[in-house]
CSV table of C-alpha atoms in Angstrom, one decimal:
chain,number,residue,atom,x,y,z
A,655,MET,CA,166.6,93.4,115.1
A,656,ASP,CA,162.8,94.3,115.1
A,657,THR,CA,162.2,94.0,119.2
A,658,PHE,CA,158.6,95.0,118.2
A,659,GLY,CA,156.8,91.8,117.2
A,660,ILE,CA,155.6,91.6,113.5
A,661,HIS,CA,156.2,94.8,111.3
A,662,GLY,CA,155.8,97.0,114.9
A,663,TRP,CA,152.6,95.8,116.0
A,664,GLY,CA,154.2,94.0,118.6
A,665,MET,CA,152.3,90.7,117.8
A,666,THR,CA,154.0,87.4,116.8
A,667,TRP,CA,152.3,85.8,113.5
A,668,PRO,CA,151.1,82.7,115.6
A,669,ALA,CA,149.8,85.5,118.1
A,670,PHE,CA,148.0,87.3,115.4
A,671,THR,CA,146.5,84.5,113.9
A,672,GLY,CA,145.0,83.6,116.9
A,673,VAL,CA,143.5,86.4,117.7
A,674,LEU,CA,142.6,86.8,114.1
A,675,ILE,CA,140.7,83.2,114.5
A,676,MET,CA,138.8,84.4,117.5
A,677,LEU,CA,137.8,87.7,115.6
A,678,ILE,CA,136.2,85.0,113.2
A,679,ILE,CA,134.9,82.6,115.7
A,680,VAL,CA,132.9,85.7,117.5
A,681,TRP,CA,131.8,87.3,114.0
A,682,LEU,CA,130.3,83.5,113.2
A,683,LEU,CA,128.3,83.5,116.5
A,684,ILE,CA,127.2,86.6,116.4
A,685,ASN,CA,125.8,86.4,113.1
A,686,ARG,CA,124.4,83.0,113.2
A,687,GLY,CA,122.4,84.7,116.8
A,688,ILE,CA,121.1,87.6,114.3
A,689,LYS,CA,119.9,84.5,111.7
A,690,ASN,CA,118.1,82.6,115.1
A,691,SER,CA,116.4,85.3,116.7
A,692,ARG,CA,115.0,85.6,113.2
A,693,ALA,CA,113.8,82.2,112.9
A,694,LYS,CA,110.2,81.1,112.9
A,695,THR,CA,109.0,80.9,116.4
A,696,PRO,CA,106.6,78.5,118.0
A,697,GLY,CA,103.6,81.4,117.7
A,698,ASP,CA,104.0,82.3,114.3
A,699,LYS,CA,102.1,80.5,111.5
A,700,THR,CA,102.9,80.0,107.7
A,701,PRO,CA,99.9,81.4,105.1
A,702,LEU,CA,99.2,78.3,104.4
A,703,GLU,CA,98.3,77.0,108.0
A,704,ILE,CA,96.1,80.0,109.2
A,705,LEU,CA,94.3,79.2,106.0
A,706,LYS,CA,93.8,75.8,106.6
A,707,GLU,CA,92.2,76.8,110.3
A,708,ARG,CA,89.8,79.2,108.3
A,709,TYR,CA,88.8,76.5,106.8
A,710,ALA,CA,88.5,74.5,109.7
A,711,ARG,CA,86.3,77.3,111.3
A,712,GLY,CA,83.9,77.2,108.5
A,713,GLU,CA,84.8,81.1,107.0
A,714,ILE,CA,86.0,79.9,103.9
A,715,ASN,CA,84.4,76.9,101.4
A,716,LYS,CA,86.3,74.5,100.0
A,717,GLU,CA,86.3,76.2,96.9
A,718,GLU,CA,87.8,79.2,97.9
A,719,TYR,CA,89.9,77.1,100.0
A,720,GLU,CA,91.4,74.9,97.1
A,721,GLU,CA,91.7,78.7,95.2
A,722,LYS,CA,93.7,80.9,97.4
A,723,LYS,CA,95.7,77.1,98.8
A,724,LYS,CA,97.1,77.4,94.9
A,725,GLU,CA,98.2,80.5,94.9
A,726,LEU,CA,100.1,80.4,97.8
A,727,LEU,CA,102.0,77.4,96.8
A,728,LEU,CA,102.6,78.8,93.3
C-alpha cells in the first residue's frame, strides 16, 4: 500500500487539484495586475487629444489639424 499519497508526492488528488487551482488563480491575479498597471491613467493623453489641444491653443491651423487627424486615424 502506498502511504505517501500519489506516487510518493505526499498529496492526494483533491489536494493536488486544489493547489493547482490556487496557483492558477494567483497567476491570473498577478497577470491582470500587470496589465492594469500599464493601462491608461487619467493624466495620459492620446495623440488625438494632444492634437485637439494644439488646435484649440492656435498652435496649428485648421488645415494642418485635419491633415494630422487623418494621419492619426489611419
